[in-house]
PDB file of C-alpha atoms in Angstrom:
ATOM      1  CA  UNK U   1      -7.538  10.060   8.441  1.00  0.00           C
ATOM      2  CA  UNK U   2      -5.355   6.871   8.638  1.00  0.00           C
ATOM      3  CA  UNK U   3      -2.066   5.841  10.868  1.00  0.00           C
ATOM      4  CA  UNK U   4       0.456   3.542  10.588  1.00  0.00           C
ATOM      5  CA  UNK U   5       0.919   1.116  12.780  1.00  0.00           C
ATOM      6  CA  UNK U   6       1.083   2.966  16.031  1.00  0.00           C
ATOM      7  CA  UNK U   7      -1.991   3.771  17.725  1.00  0.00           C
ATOM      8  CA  UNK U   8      -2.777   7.371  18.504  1.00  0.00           C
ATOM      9  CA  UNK U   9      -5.704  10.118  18.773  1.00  0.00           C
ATOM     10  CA  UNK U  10      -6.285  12.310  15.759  1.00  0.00           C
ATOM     11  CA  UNK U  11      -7.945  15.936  16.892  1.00  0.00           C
ATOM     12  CA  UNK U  12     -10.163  17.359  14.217  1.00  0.00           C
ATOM     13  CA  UNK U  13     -10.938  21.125  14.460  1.00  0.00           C
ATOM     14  CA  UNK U  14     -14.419  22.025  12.447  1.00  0.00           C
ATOM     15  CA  UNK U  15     -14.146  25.469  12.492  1.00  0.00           C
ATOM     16  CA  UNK U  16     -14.560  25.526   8.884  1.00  0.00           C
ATOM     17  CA  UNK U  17     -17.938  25.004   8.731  1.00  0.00           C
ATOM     18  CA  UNK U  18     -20.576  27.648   8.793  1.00  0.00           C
ATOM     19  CA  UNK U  19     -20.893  29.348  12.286  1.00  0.00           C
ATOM     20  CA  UNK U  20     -24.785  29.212  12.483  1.00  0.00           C
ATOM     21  CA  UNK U  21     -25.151  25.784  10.719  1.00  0.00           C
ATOM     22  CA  UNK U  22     -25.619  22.532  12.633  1.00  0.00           C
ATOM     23  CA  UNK U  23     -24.473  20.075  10.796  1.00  0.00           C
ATOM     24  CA  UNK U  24     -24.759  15.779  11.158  1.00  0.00           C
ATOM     25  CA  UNK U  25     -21.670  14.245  11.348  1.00  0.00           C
ATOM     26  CA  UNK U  26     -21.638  10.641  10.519  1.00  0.00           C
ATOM     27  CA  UNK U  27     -18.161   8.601  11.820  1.00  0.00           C
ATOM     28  CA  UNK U  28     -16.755   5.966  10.335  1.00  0.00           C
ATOM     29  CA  UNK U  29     -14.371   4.232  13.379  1.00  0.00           C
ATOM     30  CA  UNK U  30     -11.954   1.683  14.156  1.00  0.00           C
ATOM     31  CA  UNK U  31     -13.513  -0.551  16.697  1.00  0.00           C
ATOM     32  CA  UNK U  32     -12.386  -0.420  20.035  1.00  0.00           C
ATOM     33  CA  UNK U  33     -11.111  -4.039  18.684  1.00  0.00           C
ATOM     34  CA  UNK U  34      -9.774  -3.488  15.561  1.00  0.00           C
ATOM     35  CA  UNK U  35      -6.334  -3.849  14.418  1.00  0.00           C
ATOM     36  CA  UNK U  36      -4.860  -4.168  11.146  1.00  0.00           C
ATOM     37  CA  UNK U  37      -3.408  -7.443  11.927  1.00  0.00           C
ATOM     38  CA  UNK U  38      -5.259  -9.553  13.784  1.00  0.00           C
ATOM     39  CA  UNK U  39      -9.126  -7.729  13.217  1.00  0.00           C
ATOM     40  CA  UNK U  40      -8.999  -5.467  10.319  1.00  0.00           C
ATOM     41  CA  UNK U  41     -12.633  -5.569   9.714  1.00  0.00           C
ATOM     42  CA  UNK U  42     -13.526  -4.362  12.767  1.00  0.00           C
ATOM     43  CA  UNK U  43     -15.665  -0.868  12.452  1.00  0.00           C
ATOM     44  CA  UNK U  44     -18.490   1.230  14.363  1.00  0.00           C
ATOM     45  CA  UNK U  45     -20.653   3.948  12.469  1.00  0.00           C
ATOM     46  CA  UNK U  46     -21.922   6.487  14.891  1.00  0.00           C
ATOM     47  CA  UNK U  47     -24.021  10.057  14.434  1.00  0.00           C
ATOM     48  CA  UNK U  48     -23.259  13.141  16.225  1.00  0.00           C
ATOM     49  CA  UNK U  49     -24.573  16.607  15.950  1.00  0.00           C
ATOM     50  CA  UNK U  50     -21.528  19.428  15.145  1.00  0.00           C
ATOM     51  CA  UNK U  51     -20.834  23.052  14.787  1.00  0.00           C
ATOM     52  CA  UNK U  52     -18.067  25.002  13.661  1.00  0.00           C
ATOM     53  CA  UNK U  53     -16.982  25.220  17.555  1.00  0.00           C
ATOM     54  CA  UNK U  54     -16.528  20.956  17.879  1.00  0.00           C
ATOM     55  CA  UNK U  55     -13.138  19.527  17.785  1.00  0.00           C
ATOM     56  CA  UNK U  56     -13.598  15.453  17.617  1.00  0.00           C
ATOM     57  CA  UNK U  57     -11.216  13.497  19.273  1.00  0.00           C
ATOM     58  CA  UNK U  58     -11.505  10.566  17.067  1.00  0.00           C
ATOM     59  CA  UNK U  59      -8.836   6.891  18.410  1.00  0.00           C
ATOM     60  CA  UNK U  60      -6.957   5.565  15.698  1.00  0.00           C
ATOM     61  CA  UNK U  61      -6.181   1.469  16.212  1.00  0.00           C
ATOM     62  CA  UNK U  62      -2.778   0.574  14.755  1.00  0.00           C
ATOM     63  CA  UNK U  63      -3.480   0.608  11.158  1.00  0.00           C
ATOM     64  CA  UNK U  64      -6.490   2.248  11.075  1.00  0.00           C
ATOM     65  CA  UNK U  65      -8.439   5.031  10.561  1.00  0.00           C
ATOM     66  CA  UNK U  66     -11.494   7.210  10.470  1.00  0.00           C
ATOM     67  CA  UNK U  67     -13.226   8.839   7.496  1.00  0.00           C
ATOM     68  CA  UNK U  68     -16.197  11.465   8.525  1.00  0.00           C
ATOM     69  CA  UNK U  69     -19.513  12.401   6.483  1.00  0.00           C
ATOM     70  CA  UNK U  70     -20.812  16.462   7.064  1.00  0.00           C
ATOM     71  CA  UNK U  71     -24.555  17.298   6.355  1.00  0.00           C
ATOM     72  CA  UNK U  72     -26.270  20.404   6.960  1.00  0.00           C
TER      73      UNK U  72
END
C-alpha cells in the first residue's frame, strides 16, 4: 500500500487466506518518524502471527507506505 501525501490508516482484511492456516506476517512500516520529505528513510520491520479472521490496521506517514510478507 502507499499514500500520497496525506497521512491516513489503511485497514487490511485477510480473510483470504486459508481458515485453518496460521500464517507469519512480516510488516514493512513507515516509522512513527518518517515522512517523505524531511525522513524518507525512516522504516520498522515487525512479525506478527495472522489468520484469515485479522484485519491490520497498518499508519501510513505522508508519503509512505507499507508492503506485507504472508508465510504459512
Amino acid at each position: 500500500a502507499i499514500t500520497d501525501e496525506n497521512a491516513r490508516t489503511a485497514i487490511i482484511p485477510l480473510q483470504f487466506l486459508d481458515a485453518k492456516t496460521t500464517y507469519t506476517a512480516t510488516i514493512y512500516a513507515d516509522a512513527p518518524t518518517a515522512h517523505w520529505q524531511t525522513n524518507p528513510m525512516a522504516y520498522v520491520i515487525k512479525q506478527v502471527k495472522v489468520t484469515n479472521k485479522t484485519i491490520l490496521k497498518q499508519k501510513l506517514v505522508p508519503g509512505g507506505g507499507v508492503a506485507i510478507s504472508l508465510k504459512k
